[in-house]
mmCIF file of C-alpha atoms in Angstrom:
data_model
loop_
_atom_site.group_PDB
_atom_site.id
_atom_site.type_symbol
_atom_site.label_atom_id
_atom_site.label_comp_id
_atom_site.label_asym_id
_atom_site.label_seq_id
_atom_site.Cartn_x
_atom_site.Cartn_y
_atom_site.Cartn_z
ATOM 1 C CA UNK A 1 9.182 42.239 -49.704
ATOM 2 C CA UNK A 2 12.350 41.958 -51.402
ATOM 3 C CA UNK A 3 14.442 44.952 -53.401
ATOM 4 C CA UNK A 4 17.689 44.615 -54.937
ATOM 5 C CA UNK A 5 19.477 47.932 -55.128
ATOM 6 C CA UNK A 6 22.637 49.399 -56.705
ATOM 7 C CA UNK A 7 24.070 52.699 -57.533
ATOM 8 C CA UNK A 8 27.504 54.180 -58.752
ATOM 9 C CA UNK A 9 28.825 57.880 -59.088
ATOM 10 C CA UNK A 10 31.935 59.524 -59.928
ATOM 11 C CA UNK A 11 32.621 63.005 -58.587
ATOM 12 C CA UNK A 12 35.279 65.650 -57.799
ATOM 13 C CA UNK A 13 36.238 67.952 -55.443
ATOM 14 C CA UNK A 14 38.490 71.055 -55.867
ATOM 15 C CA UNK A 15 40.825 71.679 -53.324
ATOM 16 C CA UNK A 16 39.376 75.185 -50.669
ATOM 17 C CA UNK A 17 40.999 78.359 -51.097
ATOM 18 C CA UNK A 18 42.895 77.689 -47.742
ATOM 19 C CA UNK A 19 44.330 74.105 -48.677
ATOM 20 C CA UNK A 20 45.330 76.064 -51.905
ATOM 21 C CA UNK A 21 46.326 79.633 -50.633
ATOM 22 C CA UNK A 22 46.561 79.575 -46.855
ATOM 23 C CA UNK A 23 49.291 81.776 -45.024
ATOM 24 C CA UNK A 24 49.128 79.940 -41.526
ATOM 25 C CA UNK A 25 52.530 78.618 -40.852
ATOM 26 C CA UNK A 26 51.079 75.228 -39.422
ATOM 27 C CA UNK A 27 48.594 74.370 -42.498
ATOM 28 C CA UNK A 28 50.318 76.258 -45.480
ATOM 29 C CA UNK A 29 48.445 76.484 -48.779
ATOM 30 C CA UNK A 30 49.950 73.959 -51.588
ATOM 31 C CA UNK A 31 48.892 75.769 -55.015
ATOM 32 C CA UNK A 32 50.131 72.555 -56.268
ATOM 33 C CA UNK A 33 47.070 70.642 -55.061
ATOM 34 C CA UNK A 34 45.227 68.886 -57.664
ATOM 35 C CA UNK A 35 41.294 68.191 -57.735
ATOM 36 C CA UNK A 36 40.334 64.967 -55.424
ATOM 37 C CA UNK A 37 38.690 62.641 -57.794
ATOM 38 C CA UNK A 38 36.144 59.601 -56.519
ATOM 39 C CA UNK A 39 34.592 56.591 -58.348
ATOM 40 C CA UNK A 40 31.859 54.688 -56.067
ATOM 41 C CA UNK A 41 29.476 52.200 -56.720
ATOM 42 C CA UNK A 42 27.649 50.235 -53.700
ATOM 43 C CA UNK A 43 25.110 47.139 -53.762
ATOM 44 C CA UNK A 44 22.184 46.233 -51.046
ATOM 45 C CA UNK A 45 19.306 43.647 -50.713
ATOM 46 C CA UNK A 46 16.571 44.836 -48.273
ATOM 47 C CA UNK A 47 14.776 42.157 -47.054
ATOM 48 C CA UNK A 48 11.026 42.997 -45.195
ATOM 49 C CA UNK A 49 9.764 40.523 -42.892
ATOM 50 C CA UNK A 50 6.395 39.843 -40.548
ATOM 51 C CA UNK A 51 4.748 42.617 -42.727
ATOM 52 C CA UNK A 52 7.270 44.920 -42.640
ATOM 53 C CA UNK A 53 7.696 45.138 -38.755
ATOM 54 C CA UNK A 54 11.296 44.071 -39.848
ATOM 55 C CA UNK A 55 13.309 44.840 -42.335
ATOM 56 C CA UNK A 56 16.716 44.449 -42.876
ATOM 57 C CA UNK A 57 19.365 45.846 -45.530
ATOM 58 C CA UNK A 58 22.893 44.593 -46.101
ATOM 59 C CA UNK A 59 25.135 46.965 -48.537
ATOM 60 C CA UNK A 60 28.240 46.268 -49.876
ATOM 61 C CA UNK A 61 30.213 49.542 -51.311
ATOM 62 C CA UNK A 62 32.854 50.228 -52.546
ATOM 63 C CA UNK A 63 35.366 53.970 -52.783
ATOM 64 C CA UNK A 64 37.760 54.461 -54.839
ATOM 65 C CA UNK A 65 39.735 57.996 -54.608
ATOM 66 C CA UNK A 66 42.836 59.560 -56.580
ATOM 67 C CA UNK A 67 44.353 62.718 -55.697
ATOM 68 C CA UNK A 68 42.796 62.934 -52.060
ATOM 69 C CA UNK A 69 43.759 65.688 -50.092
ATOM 70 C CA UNK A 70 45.536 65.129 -47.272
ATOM 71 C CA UNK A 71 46.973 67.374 -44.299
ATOM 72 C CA UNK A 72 50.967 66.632 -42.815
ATOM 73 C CA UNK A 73 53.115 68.502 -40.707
ATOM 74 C CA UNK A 74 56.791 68.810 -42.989
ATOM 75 C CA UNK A 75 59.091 69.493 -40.101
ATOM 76 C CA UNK A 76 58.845 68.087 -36.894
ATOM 77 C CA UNK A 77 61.120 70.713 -35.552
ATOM 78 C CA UNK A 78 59.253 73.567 -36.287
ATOM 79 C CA UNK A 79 56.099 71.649 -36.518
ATOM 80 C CA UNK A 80 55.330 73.535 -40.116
ATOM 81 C CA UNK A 81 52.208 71.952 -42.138
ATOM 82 C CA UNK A 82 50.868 71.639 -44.871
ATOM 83 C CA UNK A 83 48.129 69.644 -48.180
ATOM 84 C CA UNK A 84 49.483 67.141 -49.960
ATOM 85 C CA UNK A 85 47.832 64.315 -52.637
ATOM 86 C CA UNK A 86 47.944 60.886 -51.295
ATOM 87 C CA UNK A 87 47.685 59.858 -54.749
ATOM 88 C CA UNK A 88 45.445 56.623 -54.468
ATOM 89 C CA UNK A 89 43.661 55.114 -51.717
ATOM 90 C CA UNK A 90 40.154 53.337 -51.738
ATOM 91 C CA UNK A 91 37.744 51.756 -49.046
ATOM 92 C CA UNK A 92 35.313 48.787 -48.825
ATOM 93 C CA UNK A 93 33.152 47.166 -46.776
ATOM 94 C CA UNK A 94 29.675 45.681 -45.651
ATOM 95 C CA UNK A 95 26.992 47.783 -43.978
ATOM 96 C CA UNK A 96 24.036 46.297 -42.119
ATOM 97 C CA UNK A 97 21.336 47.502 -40.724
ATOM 98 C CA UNK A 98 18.312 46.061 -38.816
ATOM 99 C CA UNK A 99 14.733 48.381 -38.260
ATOM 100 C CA UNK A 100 12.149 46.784 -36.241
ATOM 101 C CA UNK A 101 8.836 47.575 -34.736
ATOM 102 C CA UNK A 102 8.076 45.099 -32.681
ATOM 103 C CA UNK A 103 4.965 47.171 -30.761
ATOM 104 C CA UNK A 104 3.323 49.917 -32.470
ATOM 105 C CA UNK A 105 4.950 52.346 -29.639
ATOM 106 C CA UNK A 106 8.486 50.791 -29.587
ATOM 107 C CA UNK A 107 10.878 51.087 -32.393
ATOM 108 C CA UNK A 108 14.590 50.043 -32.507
ATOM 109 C CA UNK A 109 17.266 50.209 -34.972
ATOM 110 C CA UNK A 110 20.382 48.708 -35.096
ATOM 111 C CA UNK A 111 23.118 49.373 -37.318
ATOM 112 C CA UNK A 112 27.008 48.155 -38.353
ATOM 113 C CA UNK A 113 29.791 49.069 -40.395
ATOM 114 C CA UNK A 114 32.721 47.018 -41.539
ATOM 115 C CA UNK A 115 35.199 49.463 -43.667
ATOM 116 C CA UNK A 116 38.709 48.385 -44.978
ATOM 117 C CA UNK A 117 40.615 51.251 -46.619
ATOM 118 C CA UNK A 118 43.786 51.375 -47.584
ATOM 119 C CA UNK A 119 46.504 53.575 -48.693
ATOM 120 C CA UNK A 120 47.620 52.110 -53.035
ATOM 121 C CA UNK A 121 49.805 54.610 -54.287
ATOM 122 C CA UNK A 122 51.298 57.673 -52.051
ATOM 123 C CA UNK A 123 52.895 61.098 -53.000
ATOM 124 C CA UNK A 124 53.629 62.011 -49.338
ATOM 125 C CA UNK A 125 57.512 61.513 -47.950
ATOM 126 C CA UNK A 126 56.526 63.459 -44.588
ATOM 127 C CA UNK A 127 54.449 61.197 -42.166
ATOM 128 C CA UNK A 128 54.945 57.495 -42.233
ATOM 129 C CA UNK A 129 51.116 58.002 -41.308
ATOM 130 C CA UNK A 130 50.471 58.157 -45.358
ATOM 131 C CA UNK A 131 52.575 55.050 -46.063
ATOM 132 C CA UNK A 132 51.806 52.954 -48.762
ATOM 133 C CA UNK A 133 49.576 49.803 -47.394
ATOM 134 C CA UNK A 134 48.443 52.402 -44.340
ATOM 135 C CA UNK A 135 44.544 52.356 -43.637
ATOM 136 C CA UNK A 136 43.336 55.755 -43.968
ATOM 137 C CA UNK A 137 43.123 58.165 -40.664
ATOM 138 C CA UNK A 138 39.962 58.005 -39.056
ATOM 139 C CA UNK A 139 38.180 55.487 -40.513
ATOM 140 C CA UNK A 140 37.192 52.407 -37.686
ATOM 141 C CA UNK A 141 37.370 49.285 -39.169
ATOM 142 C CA UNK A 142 34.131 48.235 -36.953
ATOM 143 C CA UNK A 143 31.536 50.923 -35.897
ATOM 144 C CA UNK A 144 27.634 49.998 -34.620
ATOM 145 C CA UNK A 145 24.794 51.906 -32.956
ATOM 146 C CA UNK A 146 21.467 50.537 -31.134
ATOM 147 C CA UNK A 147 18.806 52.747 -30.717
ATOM 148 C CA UNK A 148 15.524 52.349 -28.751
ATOM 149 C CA UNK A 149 12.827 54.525 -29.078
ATOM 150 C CA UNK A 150 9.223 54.797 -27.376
ATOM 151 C CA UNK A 151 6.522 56.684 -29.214
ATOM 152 C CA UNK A 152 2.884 57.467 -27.935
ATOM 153 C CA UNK A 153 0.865 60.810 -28.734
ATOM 154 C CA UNK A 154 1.758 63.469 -26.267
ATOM 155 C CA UNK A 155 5.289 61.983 -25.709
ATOM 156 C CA UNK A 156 8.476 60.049 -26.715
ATOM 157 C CA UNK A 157 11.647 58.704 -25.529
ATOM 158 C CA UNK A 158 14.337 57.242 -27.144
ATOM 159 C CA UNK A 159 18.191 56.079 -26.381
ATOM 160 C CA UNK A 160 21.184 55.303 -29.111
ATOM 161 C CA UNK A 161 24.281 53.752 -28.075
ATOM 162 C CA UNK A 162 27.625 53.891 -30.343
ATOM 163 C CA UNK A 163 30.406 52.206 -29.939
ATOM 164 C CA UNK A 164 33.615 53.507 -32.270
ATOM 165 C CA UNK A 165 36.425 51.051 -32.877
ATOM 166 C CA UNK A 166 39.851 51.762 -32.995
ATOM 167 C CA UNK A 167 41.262 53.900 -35.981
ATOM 168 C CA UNK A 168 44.454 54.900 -37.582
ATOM 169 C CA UNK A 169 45.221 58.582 -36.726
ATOM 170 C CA UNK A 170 48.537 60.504 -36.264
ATOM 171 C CA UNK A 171 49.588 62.876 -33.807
ATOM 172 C CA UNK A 172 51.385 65.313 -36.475
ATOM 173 C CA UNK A 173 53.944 66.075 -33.953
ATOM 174 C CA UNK A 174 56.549 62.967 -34.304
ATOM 175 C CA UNK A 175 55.631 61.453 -31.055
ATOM 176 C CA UNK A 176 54.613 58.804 -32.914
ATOM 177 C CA UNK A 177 51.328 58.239 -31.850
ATOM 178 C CA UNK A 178 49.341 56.342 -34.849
ATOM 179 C CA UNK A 179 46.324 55.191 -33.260
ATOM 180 C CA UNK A 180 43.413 56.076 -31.591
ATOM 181 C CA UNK A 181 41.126 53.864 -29.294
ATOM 182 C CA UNK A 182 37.751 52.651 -29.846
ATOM 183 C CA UNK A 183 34.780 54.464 -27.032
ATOM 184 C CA UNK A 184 31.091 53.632 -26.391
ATOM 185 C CA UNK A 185 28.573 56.629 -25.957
ATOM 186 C CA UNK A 186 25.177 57.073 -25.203
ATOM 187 C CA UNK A 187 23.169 59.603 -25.870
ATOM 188 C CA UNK A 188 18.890 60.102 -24.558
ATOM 189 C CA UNK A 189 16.197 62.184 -25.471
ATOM 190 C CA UNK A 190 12.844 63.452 -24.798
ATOM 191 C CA UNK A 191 10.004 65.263 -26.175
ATOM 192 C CA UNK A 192 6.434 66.074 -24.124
ATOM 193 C CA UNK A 193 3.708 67.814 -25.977
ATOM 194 C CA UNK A 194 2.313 70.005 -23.198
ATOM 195 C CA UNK A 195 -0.346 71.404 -24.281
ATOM 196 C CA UNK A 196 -1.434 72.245 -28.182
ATOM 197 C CA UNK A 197 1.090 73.595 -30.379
ATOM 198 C CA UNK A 198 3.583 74.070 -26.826
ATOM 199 C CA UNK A 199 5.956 71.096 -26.031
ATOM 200 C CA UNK A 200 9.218 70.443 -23.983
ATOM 201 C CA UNK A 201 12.227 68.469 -24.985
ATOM 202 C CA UNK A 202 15.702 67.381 -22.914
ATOM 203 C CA UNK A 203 18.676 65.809 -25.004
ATOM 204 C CA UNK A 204 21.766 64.142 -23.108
ATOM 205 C CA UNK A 205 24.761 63.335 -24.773
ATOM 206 C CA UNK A 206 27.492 61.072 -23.424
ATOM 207 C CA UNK A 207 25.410 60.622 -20.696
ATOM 208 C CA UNK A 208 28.177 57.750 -19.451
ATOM 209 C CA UNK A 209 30.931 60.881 -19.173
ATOM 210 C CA UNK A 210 33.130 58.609 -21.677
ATOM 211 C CA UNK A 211 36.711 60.027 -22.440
ATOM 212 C CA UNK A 212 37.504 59.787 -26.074
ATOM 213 C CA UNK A 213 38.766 61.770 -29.000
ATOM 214 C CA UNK A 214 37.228 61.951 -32.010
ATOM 215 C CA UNK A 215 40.519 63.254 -33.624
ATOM 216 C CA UNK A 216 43.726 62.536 -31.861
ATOM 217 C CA UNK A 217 44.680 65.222 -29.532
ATOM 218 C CA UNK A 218 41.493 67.031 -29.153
ATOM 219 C CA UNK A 219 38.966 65.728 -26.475
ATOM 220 C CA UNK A 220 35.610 65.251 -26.929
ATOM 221 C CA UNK A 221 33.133 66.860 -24.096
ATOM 222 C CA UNK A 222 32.209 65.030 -21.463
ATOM 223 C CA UNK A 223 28.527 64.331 -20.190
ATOM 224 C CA UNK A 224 26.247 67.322 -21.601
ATOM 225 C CA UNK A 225 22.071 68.059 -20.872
ATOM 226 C CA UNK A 226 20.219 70.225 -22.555
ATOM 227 C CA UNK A 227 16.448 71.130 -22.680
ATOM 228 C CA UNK A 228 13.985 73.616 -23.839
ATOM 229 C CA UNK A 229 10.665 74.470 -25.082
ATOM 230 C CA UNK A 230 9.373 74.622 -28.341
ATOM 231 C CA UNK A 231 6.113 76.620 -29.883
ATOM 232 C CA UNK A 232 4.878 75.563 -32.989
ATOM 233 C CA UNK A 233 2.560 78.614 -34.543
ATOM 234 C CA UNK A 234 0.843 78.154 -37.906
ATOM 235 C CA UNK A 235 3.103 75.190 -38.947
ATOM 236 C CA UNK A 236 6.196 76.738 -38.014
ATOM 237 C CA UNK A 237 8.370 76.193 -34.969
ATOM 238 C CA UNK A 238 9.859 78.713 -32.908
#
């Protein structure tokens, strides 16, 4: 019922043709860029409980990068961009996550993630966003999600509610806009087996209409419902 688990990894990434090469005036290519370079390692104890109707996982990892690539705007003027290195930056932090099946038709997950990053070492002179003791852009500090989720044979239902908290961004422009507020969404779904291999299913996301921005500057959309039907021939859906 109990499992101890660890892993660690060390990886690279070359830079894209367009960080490298790129002729757009606002995101120039740096031929300069070198390789991003990572060195991770994380550690978890799962614990089951009430024969496995519960179980429940708590990780802590660990990221270390060097070299990351990073976008900035050089002039504010003429609002030219371009890649850069950061040089050195890691993040840490605690994940947690609770499954339970209380009812053999109801399932619900919860999860939670505590991240502190940081900026160590910093080749970047252009945005006081890549400072040296910044947090890195985009990364909440707190971030959860509840989901609910009713399964019986010819039907299901389920619900998942995430809640985003406040992150370091940048606006890229020099209006000095650095961060960018935590939202709650909730998105639904459903799936009805109509008859044999036929069955309907309706997805709604940000069914609350919330206004957010998942990058600074660019909106998310607002409440959105979907549906369709789905035939499933000879193992294969269509």
């Amino acid at each position: 019922a109990t499992t101890l688990r660890t892993s660690a990894g060390m990886g690279i990434k070359a830079p894209s043709f367009l960080e490298s090469y790129g002729e757009s005036f606002f995101a120039k290519g740096n031929p300069d860029l070198e390789p991003e370079r990572s060195r991770t390692f994380d550690l978890g104890l799962e614990q089951r409980l009430f024969g496995s109707r519960l179980r429940a996982v708590l990780t802590a990892f660990h990221q270390d990068y060097r070299d990351q690539i990073a976008y900035t705007v050089v002039d504010y003027d003429t609002f030219e961009g371009t890649y850069v290195n950061l040089g050195h930056t890691r993040a840490r932090g605690l994940e947690l996550e609770l499954d339970s099946r209380p009812r053999p038709w109801l399932a619900i997950l919860g999860q939670y993630t505590f991240t502190d990053s940081e900026i160590l070492e910093s080749a970047n002179d252009f945005s006081p966003a890549y400072a040296v003791g910044e947090p890195l852009l985009r990364r909440p500090r707190h971030q959860a999600s509840l989901t609910a989720r009713l399964d019986f044979p010819r039907w299901s239902l389920g619900a998942t509610a995430v809640r985003v908290g406040e992150r370091a961004d940048s606006d890229f422009v020099g209006l000095g806009l650095t961060r960018n507020a935590g939202h709650t969404r909730l998105d639904a779904r459903a799936h009805v087996r109509i008859a044999g291999p036929l069955q309907a299913w309706l997805v709604g996301e940000n069914l609350t209409d919330a206004t957010y921005q998942e990058v600074l500057g660019f909106p998310a959309l607002g409440r959105a419902v979907r549906g369709g039907l789905r035939l499933t021939l000879g193992g294969a859906a269509r």
